[in-house]
Amino acid sequence: MISVSIEKQEQQYKRIRCNGHAGYDEYGKDIVCAAVSVLVINTINSIDTFTDDTYSVDSDEESGMIDFRFTGSVSDQSNLLIDSLVLGLNEIQKQYGKEYFDFTNEEV
């Protein structure tokens, strides 16, 4: 199962954490894993390309781990990009259920 957690503090996103693989299908054919990965990676790439926000990111492809953290202030553009990510991840969870994908969006 893929687990994604997005943390917010005072209406500002702070962190995106992903871990695991969906197990919906075999490696290379797992559409749930691919969908979540594309959304998360595209969001991080968009933040990098379209904002001046600073962040750190660690990842491990084998375990499916991505740990993205803002290291400075968070722009309105980054908040909007992550709002879009949240929308997409909610839809994936509705479509495929918590058996393959667990998503939390929490205030810390």
JSON list of N, CA and C in Angstrom, two decimals, residues 31-105:
[
{"chain": "A", "resi": 31, "resn": "ILE", "atom": "N", "xyz": [-1.18, 0.86, -11.99]},
{"chain": "A", "resi": 31, "resn": "ILE", "atom": "CA", "xyz": [-1.69, 2.19, -12.34]},
{"chain": "A", "resi": 31, "resn": "ILE", "atom": "C", "xyz": [-1.90, 3.09, -11.12]},
{"chain": "A", "resi": 32, "resn": "VAL", "atom": "N", "xyz": [-2.18, 2.50, -9.97]},
{"chain": "A", "resi": 32, "resn": "VAL", "atom": "CA", "xyz": [-2.36, 3.31, -8.76]},
{"chain": "A", "resi": 32, "resn": "VAL", "atom": "C", "xyz": [-1.01, 3.92, -8.36]},
{"chain": "A", "resi": 33, "resn": "CYS", "atom": "N", "xyz": [0.01, 3.10, -8.35]},
{"chain": "A", "resi": 33, "resn": "CYS", "atom": "CA", "xyz": [1.35, 3.58, -8.00]},
{"chain": "A", "resi": 33, "resn": "CYS", "atom": "C", "xyz": [1.80, 4.65, -9.00]},
{"chain": "A", "resi": 34, "resn": "ALA", "atom": "N", "xyz": [1.56, 4.39, -10.27]},
{"chain": "A", "resi": 34, "resn": "ALA", "atom": "CA", "xyz": [1.97, 5.34, -11.31]},
{"chain": "A", "resi": 34, "resn": "ALA", "atom": "C", "xyz": [1.23, 6.68, -11.15]},
{"chain": "A", "resi": 35, "resn": "ALA", "atom": "N", "xyz": [-0.07, 6.62, -10.88]},
{"chain": "A", "resi": 35, "resn": "ALA", "atom": "CA", "xyz": [-0.86, 7.85, -10.76]},
{"chain": "A", "resi": 35, "resn": "ALA", "atom": "C", "xyz": [-0.39, 8.69, -9.58]},
{"chain": "A", "resi": 36, "resn": "VAL", "atom": "N", "xyz": [-0.21, 8.05, -8.43]},
{"chain": "A", "resi": 36, "resn": "VAL", "atom": "CA", "xyz": [0.25, 8.79, -7.25]},
{"chain": "A", "resi": 36, "resn": "VAL", "atom": "C", "xyz": [1.64, 9.36, -7.50]},
{"chain": "A", "resi": 37, "resn": "SER", "atom": "N", "xyz": [2.53, 8.57, -8.06]},
{"chain": "A", "resi": 37, "resn": "SER", "atom": "CA", "xyz": [3.90, 9.02, -8.33]},
{"chain": "A", "resi": 37, "resn": "SER", "atom": "C", "xyz": [3.91, 10.22, -9.27]},
{"chain": "A", "resi": 38, "resn": "VAL", "atom": "N", "xyz": [3.15, 10.15, -10.34]},
{"chain": "A", "resi": 38, "resn": "VAL", "atom": "CA", "xyz": [3.11, 11.25, -11.30]},
{"chain": "A", "resi": 38, "resn": "VAL", "atom": "C", "xyz": [2.60, 12.53, -10.64]},
{"chain": "A", "resi": 39, "resn": "LEU", "atom": "N", "xyz": [1.53, 12.43, -9.86]},
{"chain": "A", "resi": 39, "resn": "LEU", "atom": "CA", "xyz": [1.00, 13.63, -9.21]},
{"chain": "A", "resi": 39, "resn": "LEU", "atom": "C", "xyz": [2.01, 14.25, -8.25]},
{"chain": "A", "resi": 40, "resn": "VAL", "atom": "N", "xyz": [2.62, 13.42, -7.41]},
{"chain": "A", "resi": 40, "resn": "VAL", "atom": "CA", "xyz": [3.55, 13.93, -6.40]},
{"chain": "A", "resi": 40, "resn": "VAL", "atom": "C", "xyz": [4.80, 14.51, -7.07]},
{"chain": "A", "resi": 41, "resn": "ILE", "atom": "N", "xyz": [5.39, 13.76, -7.99]},
{"chain": "A", "resi": 41, "resn": "ILE", "atom": "CA", "xyz": [6.63, 14.22, -8.64]},
{"chain": "A", "resi": 41, "resn": "ILE", "atom": "C", "xyz": [6.36, 15.47, -9.48]},
{"chain": "A", "resi": 42, "resn": "ASN", "atom": "N", "xyz": [5.23, 15.52, -10.19]},
{"chain": "A", "resi": 42, "resn": "ASN", "atom": "CA", "xyz": [4.91, 16.71, -10.97]},
{"chain": "A", "resi": 42, "resn": "ASN", "atom": "C", "xyz": [4.70, 17.93, -10.08]},
{"chain": "A", "resi": 43, "resn": "THR", "atom": "N", "xyz": [4.09, 17.73, -8.92]},
{"chain": "A", "resi": 43, "resn": "THR", "atom": "CA", "xyz": [3.90, 18.85, -7.99]},
{"chain": "A", "resi": 43, "resn": "THR", "atom": "C", "xyz": [5.24, 19.38, -7.51]},
{"chain": "A", "resi": 44, "resn": "ILE", "atom": "N", "xyz": [6.14, 18.49, -7.13]},
{"chain": "A", "resi": 44, "resn": "ILE", "atom": "CA", "xyz": [7.47, 18.91, -6.67]},
{"chain": "A", "resi": 44, "resn": "ILE", "atom": "C", "xyz": [8.23, 19.61, -7.80]},
{"chain": "A", "resi": 45, "resn": "ASN", "atom": "N", "xyz": [8.18, 19.05, -9.01]},
{"chain": "A", "resi": 45, "resn": "ASN", "atom": "CA", "xyz": [8.84, 19.68, -10.15]},
{"chain": "A", "resi": 45, "resn": "ASN", "atom": "C", "xyz": [8.23, 21.05, -10.47]},
{"chain": "A", "resi": 46, "resn": "SER", "atom": "N", "xyz": [6.92, 21.18, -10.32]},
{"chain": "A", "resi": 46, "resn": "SER", "atom": "CA", "xyz": [6.25, 22.46, -10.56]},
{"chain": "A", "resi": 46, "resn": "SER", "atom": "C", "xyz": [6.65, 23.50, -9.53]},
{"chain": "A", "resi": 47, "resn": "ILE", "atom": "N", "xyz": [6.74, 23.09, -8.27]},
{"chain": "A", "resi": 47, "resn": "ILE", "atom": "CA", "xyz": [7.20, 24.02, -7.23]},
{"chain": "A", "resi": 47, "resn": "ILE", "atom": "C", "xyz": [8.61, 24.49, -7.55]},
{"chain": "A", "resi": 48, "resn": "ASP", "atom": "N", "xyz": [9.46, 23.57, -7.98]},
{"chain": "A", "resi": 48, "resn": "ASP", "atom": "CA", "xyz": [10.83, 23.92, -8.33]},
{"chain": "A", "resi": 48, "resn": "ASP", "atom": "C", "xyz": [10.89, 24.88, -9.52]},
{"chain": "A", "resi": 49, "resn": "THR", "atom": "N", "xyz": [10.06, 24.63, -10.53]},
{"chain": "A", "resi": 49, "resn": "THR", "atom": "CA", "xyz": [10.10, 25.41, -11.76]},
{"chain": "A", "resi": 49, "resn": "THR", "atom": "C", "xyz": [9.40, 26.76, -11.65]},
{"chain": "A", "resi": 50, "resn": "PHE", "atom": "N", "xyz": [8.27, 26.80, -10.98]},
{"chain": "A", "resi": 50, "resn": "PHE", "atom": "CA", "xyz": [7.41, 27.98, -11.02]},
{"chain": "A", "resi": 50, "resn": "PHE", "atom": "C", "xyz": [7.46, 28.87, -9.78]},
{"chain": "A", "resi": 51, "resn": "THR", "atom": "N", "xyz": [8.23, 28.46, -8.76]},
{"chain": "A", "resi": 51, "resn": "THR", "atom": "CA", "xyz": [8.32, 29.29, -7.56]},
{"chain": "A", "resi": 51, "resn": "THR", "atom": "C", "xyz": [9.78, 29.45, -7.16]},
{"chain": "A", "resi": 52, "resn": "ASP", "atom": "N", "xyz": [10.02, 30.35, -6.24]},
{"chain": "A", "resi": 52, "resn": "ASP", "atom": "CA", "xyz": [11.34, 30.53, -5.65]},
{"chain": "A", "resi": 52, "resn": "ASP", "atom": "C", "xyz": [11.41, 29.92, -4.26]},
{"chain": "A", "resi": 53, "resn": "ASP", "atom": "N", "xyz": [10.41, 29.14, -3.88]},
{"chain": "A", "resi": 53, "resn": "ASP", "atom": "CA", "xyz": [10.37, 28.54, -2.55]},
{"chain": "A", "resi": 53, "resn": "ASP", "atom": "C", "xyz": [11.54, 27.57, -2.36]},
{"chain": "A", "resi": 54, "resn": "THR", "atom": "N", "xyz": [12.04, 27.52, -1.14]},
{"chain": "A", "resi": 54, "resn": "THR", "atom": "CA", "xyz": [13.15, 26.61, -0.83]},
{"chain": "A", "resi": 54, "resn": "THR", "atom": "C", "xyz": [12.59, 25.37, -0.14]},
{"chain": "A", "resi": 55, "resn": "TYR", "atom": "N", "xyz": [13.25, 24.26, -0.41]},
{"chain": "A", "resi": 55, "resn": "TYR", "atom": "CA", "xyz": [12.78, 22.99, 0.11]},
{"chain": "A", "resi": 55, "resn": "TYR", "atom": "C", "xyz": [13.92, 21.98, 0.13]},
{"chain": "A", "resi": 56, "resn": "SER", "atom": "N", "xyz": [13.67, 20.88, 0.82]},
{"chain": "A", "resi": 56, "resn": "SER", "atom": "CA", "xyz": [14.57, 19.73, 0.75]},
{"chain": "A", "resi": 56, "resn": "SER", "atom": "C", "xyz": [13.72, 18.53, 0.35]},
{"chain": "A", "resi": 57, "resn": "VAL", "atom": "N", "xyz": [14.34, 17.60, -0.33]},
{"chain": "A", "resi": 57, "resn": "VAL", "atom": "CA", "xyz": [13.62, 16.39, -0.73]},
{"chain": "A", "resi": 57, "resn": "VAL", "atom": "C", "xyz": [14.58, 15.20, -0.66]},
{"chain": "A", "resi": 58, "resn": "ASP", "atom": "N", "xyz": [14.10, 14.14, -0.08]},
{"chain": "A", "resi": 58, "resn": "ASP", "atom": "CA", "xyz": [14.81, 12.86, -0.05]},
{"chain": "A", "resi": 58, "resn": "ASP", "atom": "C", "xyz": [13.92, 11.83, -0.72]},
{"chain": "A", "resi": 59, "resn": "SER", "atom": "N", "xyz": [14.53, 10.88, -1.41]},
{"chain": "A", "resi": 59, "resn": "SER", "atom": "CA", "xyz": [13.72, 9.86, -2.06]},
{"chain": "A", "resi": 59, "resn": "SER", "atom": "C", "xyz": [14.49, 8.55, -2.16]},
{"chain": "A", "resi": 60, "resn": "ASP", "atom": "N", "xyz": [13.73, 7.48, -2.27]},
{"chain": "A", "resi": 60, "resn": "ASP", "atom": "CA", "xyz": [14.27, 6.15, -2.47]},
{"chain": "A", "resi": 60, "resn": "ASP", "atom": "C", "xyz": [13.28, 5.39, -3.35]},
{"chain": "A", "resi": 61, "resn": "GLU", "atom": "N", "xyz": [13.65, 5.19, -4.61]},
{"chain": "A", "resi": 61, "resn": "GLU", "atom": "CA", "xyz": [12.74, 4.57, -5.58]},
{"chain": "A", "resi": 61, "resn": "GLU", "atom": "C", "xyz": [12.33, 3.16, -5.17]},
{"chain": "A", "resi": 62, "resn": "GLU", "atom": "N", "xyz": [13.27, 2.41, -4.64]},
{"chain": "A", "resi": 62, "resn": "GLU", "atom": "CA", "xyz": [12.98, 1.01, -4.29]},
{"chain": "A", "resi": 62, "resn": "GLU", "atom": "C", "xyz": [11.86, 0.89, -3.25]},
{"chain": "A", "resi": 63, "resn": "SER", "atom": "N", "xyz": [11.91, 1.74, -2.22]},
{"chain": "A", "resi": 63, "resn": "SER", "atom": "CA", "xyz": [10.89, 1.68, -1.17]},
{"chain": "A", "resi": 63, "resn": "SER", "atom": "C", "xyz": [9.68, 2.56, -1.48]},
{"chain": "A", "resi": 64, "resn": "GLY", "atom": "N", "xyz": [9.79, 3.40, -2.50]},
{"chain": "A", "resi": 64, "resn": "GLY", "atom": "CA", "xyz": [8.71, 4.31, -2.84]},
{"chain": "A", "resi": 64, "resn": "GLY", "atom": "C", "xyz": [8.65, 5.53, -1.93]},
{"chain": "A", "resi": 65, "resn": "MET", "atom": "N", "xyz": [9.74, 5.84, -1.27]},
{"chain": "A", "resi": 65, "resn": "MET", "atom": "CA", "xyz": [9.77, 6.93, -0.31]},
{"chain": "A", "resi": 65, "resn": "MET", "atom": "C", "xyz": [10.11, 8.26, -0.98]},
{"chain": "A", "resi": 66, "resn": "ILE", "atom": "N", "xyz": [9.30, 9.27, -0.70]},
{"chain": "A", "resi": 66, "resn": "ILE", "atom": "CA", "xyz": [9.58, 10.66, -1.06]},
{"chain": "A", "resi": 66, "resn": "ILE", "atom": "C", "xyz": [9.25, 11.48, 0.18]},
{"chain": "A", "resi": 67, "resn": "ASP", "atom": "N", "xyz": [10.20, 12.29, 0.61]},
{"chain": "A", "resi": 67, "resn": "ASP", "atom": "CA", "xyz": [9.99, 13.17, 1.77]},
{"chain": "A", "resi": 67, "resn": "ASP", "atom": "C", "xyz": [10.37, 14.58, 1.35]},
{"chain": "A", "resi": 68, "resn": "PHE", "atom": "N", "xyz": [9.36, 15.41, 1.13]},
{"chain": "A", "resi": 68, "resn": "PHE", "atom": "CA", "xyz": [9.52, 16.79, 0.66]},
{"chain": "A", "resi": 68, "resn": "PHE", "atom": "C", "xyz": [9.14, 17.72, 1.80]},
{"chain": "A", "resi": 69, "resn": "ARG", "atom": "N", "xyz": [10.03, 18.69, 2.10]},
{"chain": "A", "resi": 69, "resn": "ARG", "atom": "CA", "xyz": [9.77, 19.67, 3.16]},
{"chain": "A", "resi": 69, "resn": "ARG", "atom": "C", "xyz": [10.15, 21.06, 2.69]},
{"chain": "A", "resi": 70, "resn": "PHE", "atom": "N", "xyz": [9.28, 22.01, 2.96]},
{"chain": "A", "resi": 70, "resn": "PHE", "atom": "CA", "xyz": [9.65, 23.41, 2.71]},
{"chain": "A", "resi": 70, "resn": "PHE", "atom": "C", "xyz": [10.64, 23.82, 3.79]},
{"chain": "A", "resi": 71, "resn": "THR", "atom": "N", "xyz": [11.67, 24.57, 3.40]},
{"chain": "A", "resi": 71, "resn": "THR", "atom": "CA", "xyz": [12.69, 25.02, 4.35]},
{"chain": "A", "resi": 71, "resn": "THR", "atom": "C", "xyz": [12.59, 26.52, 4.61]},
{"chain": "A", "resi": 72, "resn": "GLY", "atom": "N", "xyz": [11.69, 27.16, 3.93]},
{"chain": "A", "resi": 72, "resn": "GLY", "atom": "CA", "xyz": [11.48, 28.60, 4.12]},
{"chain": "A", "resi": 72, "resn": "GLY", "atom": "C", "xyz": [10.00, 28.90, 4.01]},
{"chain": "A", "resi": 73, "resn": "SER", "atom": "N", "xyz": [9.70, 30.15, 3.69]},
{"chain": "A", "resi": 73, "resn": "SER", "atom": "CA", "xyz": [8.30, 30.53, 3.55]},
{"chain": "A", "resi": 73, "resn": "SER", "atom": "C", "xyz": [7.69, 29.85, 2.32]},
{"chain": "A", "resi": 74, "resn": "VAL", "atom": "N", "xyz": [6.38, 29.70, 2.36]},
{"chain": "A", "resi": 74, "resn": "VAL", "atom": "CA", "xyz": [5.65, 28.99, 1.30]},
{"chain": "A", "resi": 74, "resn": "VAL", "atom": "C", "xyz": [4.79, 30.00, 0.55]},
{"chain": "A", "resi": 75, "resn": "SER", "atom": "N", "xyz": [4.98, 30.06, -0.75]},
{"chain": "A", "resi": 75, "resn": "SER", "atom": "CA", "xyz": [4.26, 31.02, -1.58]},
{"chain": "A", "resi": 75, "resn": "SER", "atom": "C", "xyz": [2.82, 30.58, -1.84]},
{"chain": "A", "resi": 76, "resn": "ASP", "atom": "N", "xyz": [2.01, 31.52, -2.27]},
{"chain": "A", "resi": 76, "resn": "ASP", "atom": "CA", "xyz": [0.64, 31.20, -2.67]},
{"chain": "A", "resi": 76, "resn": "ASP", "atom": "C", "xyz": [0.63, 30.21, -3.84]},
{"chain": "A", "resi": 77, "resn": "GLN", "atom": "N", "xyz": [1.63, 30.34, -4.73]},
{"chain": "A", "resi": 77, "resn": "GLN", "atom": "CA", "xyz": [1.71, 29.44, -5.87]},
{"chain": "A", "resi": 77, "resn": "GLN", "atom": "C", "xyz": [1.93, 27.99, -5.41]},
{"chain": "A", "resi": 78, "resn": "SER", "atom": "N", "xyz": [2.82, 27.78, -4.45]},
{"chain": "A", "resi": 78, "resn": "SER", "atom": "CA", "xyz": [3.06, 26.43, -3.93]},
{"chain": "A", "resi": 78, "resn": "SER", "atom": "C", "xyz": [1.82, 25.89, -3.24]},
{"chain": "A", "resi": 79, "resn": "ASN", "atom": "N", "xyz": [1.15, 26.73, -2.47]},
{"chain": "A", "resi": 79, "resn": "ASN", "atom": "CA", "xyz": [-0.08, 26.29, -1.82]},
{"chain": "A", "resi": 79, "resn": "ASN", "atom": "C", "xyz": [-1.13, 25.86, -2.85]},
{"chain": "A", "resi": 80, "resn": "LEU", "atom": "N", "xyz": [-1.25, 26.60, -3.95]},
{"chain": "A", "resi": 80, "resn": "LEU", "atom": "CA", "xyz": [-2.19, 26.24, -4.99]},
{"chain": "A", "resi": 80, "resn": "LEU", "atom": "C", "xyz": [-1.79, 24.93, -5.67]},
{"chain": "A", "resi": 81, "resn": "LEU", "atom": "N", "xyz": [-0.51, 24.77, -5.94]},
{"chain": "A", "resi": 81, "resn": "LEU", "atom": "CA", "xyz": [-0.04, 23.52, -6.56]},
{"chain": "A", "resi": 81, "resn": "LEU", "atom": "C", "xyz": [-0.34, 22.32, -5.65]},
{"chain": "A", "resi": 82, "resn": "ILE", "atom": "N", "xyz": [-0.15, 22.48, -4.36]},
{"chain": "A", "resi": 82, "resn": "ILE", "atom": "CA", "xyz": [-0.42, 21.37, -3.44]},
{"chain": "A", "resi": 82, "resn": "ILE", "atom": "C", "xyz": [-1.93, 21.17, -3.25]},
{"chain": "A", "resi": 83, "resn": "ASP", "atom": "N", "xyz": [-2.71, 22.25, -3.31]},
{"chain": "A", "resi": 83, "resn": "ASP", "atom": "CA", "xyz": [-4.17, 22.09, -3.32]},
{"chain": "A", "resi": 83, "resn": "ASP", "atom": "C", "xyz": [-4.59, 21.19, -4.49]},
{"chain": "A", "resi": 84, "resn": "SER", "atom": "N", "xyz": [-3.98, 21.40, -5.64]},
{"chain": "A", "resi": 84, "resn": "SER", "atom": "CA", "xyz": [-4.27, 20.58, -6.81]},
{"chain": "A", "resi": 84, "resn": "SER", "atom": "C", "xyz": [-3.84, 19.13, -6.59]},
{"chain": "A", "resi": 85, "resn": "LEU", "atom": "N", "xyz": [-2.69, 18.94, -5.96]},
{"chain": "A", "resi": 85, "resn": "LEU", "atom": "CA", "xyz": [-2.23, 17.59, -5.61]},
{"chain": "A", "resi": 85, "resn": "LEU", "atom": "C", "xyz": [-3.24, 16.91, -4.70]},
{"chain": "A", "resi": 86, "resn": "VAL", "atom": "N", "xyz": [-3.70, 17.61, -3.68]},
{"chain": "A", "resi": 86, "resn": "VAL", "atom": "CA", "xyz": [-4.67, 17.06, -2.73]},
{"chain": "A", "resi": 86, "resn": "VAL", "atom": "C", "xyz": [-5.95, 16.63, -3.47]},
{"chain": "A", "resi": 87, "resn": "LEU", "atom": "N", "xyz": [-6.41, 17.46, -4.39]},
{"chain": "A", "resi": 87, "resn": "LEU", "atom": "CA", "xyz": [-7.59, 17.13, -5.18]},
{"chain": "A", "resi": 87, "resn": "LEU", "atom": "C", "xyz": [-7.39, 15.81, -5.93]},
{"chain": "A", "resi": 88, "resn": "GLY", "atom": "N", "xyz": [-6.26, 15.68, -6.60]},
{"chain": "A", "resi": 88, "resn": "GLY", "atom": "CA", "xyz": [-5.97, 14.46, -7.35]},
{"chain": "A", "resi": 88, "resn": "GLY", "atom": "C", "xyz": [-5.83, 13.24, -6.47]},
{"chain": "A", "resi": 89, "resn": "LEU", "atom": "N", "xyz": [-5.14, 13.38, -5.33]},
{"chain": "A", "resi": 89, "resn": "LEU", "atom": "CA", "xyz": [-4.95, 12.24, -4.44]},
{"chain": "A", "resi": 89, "resn": "LEU", "atom": "C", "xyz": [-6.27, 11.80, -3.81]},
{"chain": "A", "resi": 90, "resn": "ASN", "atom": "N", "xyz": [-7.14, 12.74, -3.47]},
{"chain": "A", "resi": 90, "resn": "ASN", "atom": "CA", "xyz": [-8.46, 12.38, -2.95]},
{"chain": "A", "resi": 90, "resn": "ASN", "atom": "C", "xyz": [-9.25, 11.57, -3.97]},
{"chain": "A", "resi": 91, "resn": "GLU", "atom": "N", "xyz": [-9.16, 11.95, -5.23]},
{"chain": "A", "resi": 91, "resn": "GLU", "atom": "CA", "xyz": [-9.88, 11.22, -6.27]},
{"chain": "A", "resi": 91, "resn": "GLU", "atom": "C", "xyz": [-9.33, 9.81, -6.46]},
{"chain": "A", "resi": 92, "resn": "ILE", "atom": "N", "xyz": [-8.02, 9.65, -6.38]},
{"chain": "A", "resi": 92, "resn": "ILE", "atom": "CA", "xyz": [-7.42, 8.31, -6.48]},
{"chain": "A", "resi": 92, "resn": "ILE", "atom": "C", "xyz": [-7.89, 7.45, -5.32]},
{"chain": "A", "resi": 93, "resn": "GLN", "atom": "N", "xyz": [-7.92, 8.01, -4.12]},
{"chain": "A", "resi": 93, "resn": "GLN", "atom": "CA", "xyz": [-8.37, 7.23, -2.96]},
{"chain": "A", "resi": 93, "resn": "GLN", "atom": "C", "xyz": [-9.84, 6.84, -3.10]},
{"chain": "A", "resi": 94, "resn": "LYS", "atom": "N", "xyz": [-10.67, 7.74, -3.59]},
{"chain": "A", "resi": 94, "resn": "LYS", "atom": "CA", "xyz": [-12.08, 7.41, -3.81]},
{"chain": "A", "resi": 94, "resn": "LYS", "atom": "C", "xyz": [-12.23, 6.28, -4.83]},
{"chain": "A", "resi": 95, "resn": "GLN", "atom": "N", "xyz": [-11.44, 6.34, -5.88]},
{"chain": "A", "resi": 95, "resn": "GLN", "atom": "CA", "xyz": [-11.55, 5.37, -6.98]},
{"chain": "A", "resi": 95, "resn": "GLN", "atom": "C", "xyz": [-11.04, 3.99, -6.59]},
{"chain": "A", "resi": 96, "resn": "TYR", "atom": "N", "xyz": [-9.93, 3.92, -5.87]},
{"chain": "A", "resi": 96, "resn": "TYR", "atom": "CA", "xyz": [-9.26, 2.63, -5.62]},
{"chain": "A", "resi": 96, "resn": "TYR", "atom": "C", "xyz": [-9.31, 2.17, -4.18]},
{"chain": "A", "resi": 97, "resn": "GLY", "atom": "N", "xyz": [-9.67, 3.05, -3.26]},
{"chain": "A", "resi": 97, "resn": "GLY", "atom": "CA", "xyz": [-9.85, 2.65, -1.87]},
{"chain": "A", "resi": 97, "resn": "GLY", "atom": "C", "xyz": [-8.57, 2.56, -1.07]},
{"chain": "A", "resi": 98, "resn": "LYS", "atom": "N", "xyz": [-8.77, 2.40, 0.24]},
{"chain": "A", "resi": 98, "resn": "LYS", "atom": "CA", "xyz": [-7.65, 2.38, 1.18]},
{"chain": "A", "resi": 98, "resn": "LYS", "atom": "C", "xyz": [-6.87, 1.07, 1.16]},
{"chain": "A", "resi": 99, "resn": "GLU", "atom": "N", "xyz": [-7.35, 0.09, 0.45]},
{"chain": "A", "resi": 99, "resn": "GLU", "atom": "CA", "xyz": [-6.60, -1.17, 0.35]},
{"chain": "A", "resi": 99, "resn": "GLU", "atom": "C", "xyz": [-5.26, -0.95, -0.38]},
{"chain": "A", "resi": 100, "resn": "TYR", "atom": "N", "xyz": [-5.26, -0.01, -1.33]},
{"chain": "A", "resi": 100, "resn": "TYR", "atom": "CA", "xyz": [-4.07, 0.24, -2.14]},
{"chain": "A", "resi": 100, "resn": "TYR", "atom": "C", "xyz": [-3.42, 1.59, -1.84]},
{"chain": "A", "resi": 101, "resn": "PHE", "atom": "N", "xyz": [-4.21, 2.53, -1.31]},
{"chain": "A", "resi": 101, "resn": "PHE", "atom": "CA", "xyz": [-3.71, 3.89, -1.16]},
{"chain": "A", "resi": 101, "resn": "PHE", "atom": "C", "xyz": [-4.34, 4.56, 0.06]},
{"chain": "A", "resi": 102, "resn": "ASP", "atom": "N", "xyz": [-3.52, 4.96, 0.99]},
{"chain": "A", "resi": 102, "resn": "ASP", "atom": "CA", "xyz": [-3.97, 5.67, 2.19]},
{"chain": "A", "resi": 102, "resn": "ASP", "atom": "C", "xyz": [-3.45, 7.09, 2.13]},
{"chain": "A", "resi": 103, "resn": "PHE", "atom": "N", "xyz": [-4.37, 8.06, 2.18]},
{"chain": "A", "resi": 103, "resn": "PHE", "atom": "CA", "xyz": [-4.01, 9.47, 2.06]},
{"chain": "A", "resi": 103, "resn": "PHE", "atom": "C", "xyz": [-4.55, 10.24, 3.26]},
{"chain": "A", "resi": 104, "resn": "THR", "atom": "N", "xyz": [-3.67, 11.02, 3.89]},
{"chain": "A", "resi": 104, "resn": "THR", "atom": "CA", "xyz": [-4.09, 11.93, 4.96]},
{"chain": "A", "resi": 104, "resn": "THR", "atom": "C", "xyz": [-3.59, 13.33, 4.66]},
{"chain": "A", "resi": 105, "resn": "ASN", "atom": "N", "xyz": [-4.43, 14.28, 4.97]},
{"chain": "A", "resi": 105, "resn": "ASN", "atom": "CA", "xyz": [-4.12, 15.69, 4.81]},
{"chain": "A", "resi": 105, "resn": "ASN", "atom": "C", "xyz": [-4.41, 16.31, 6.17]}
]
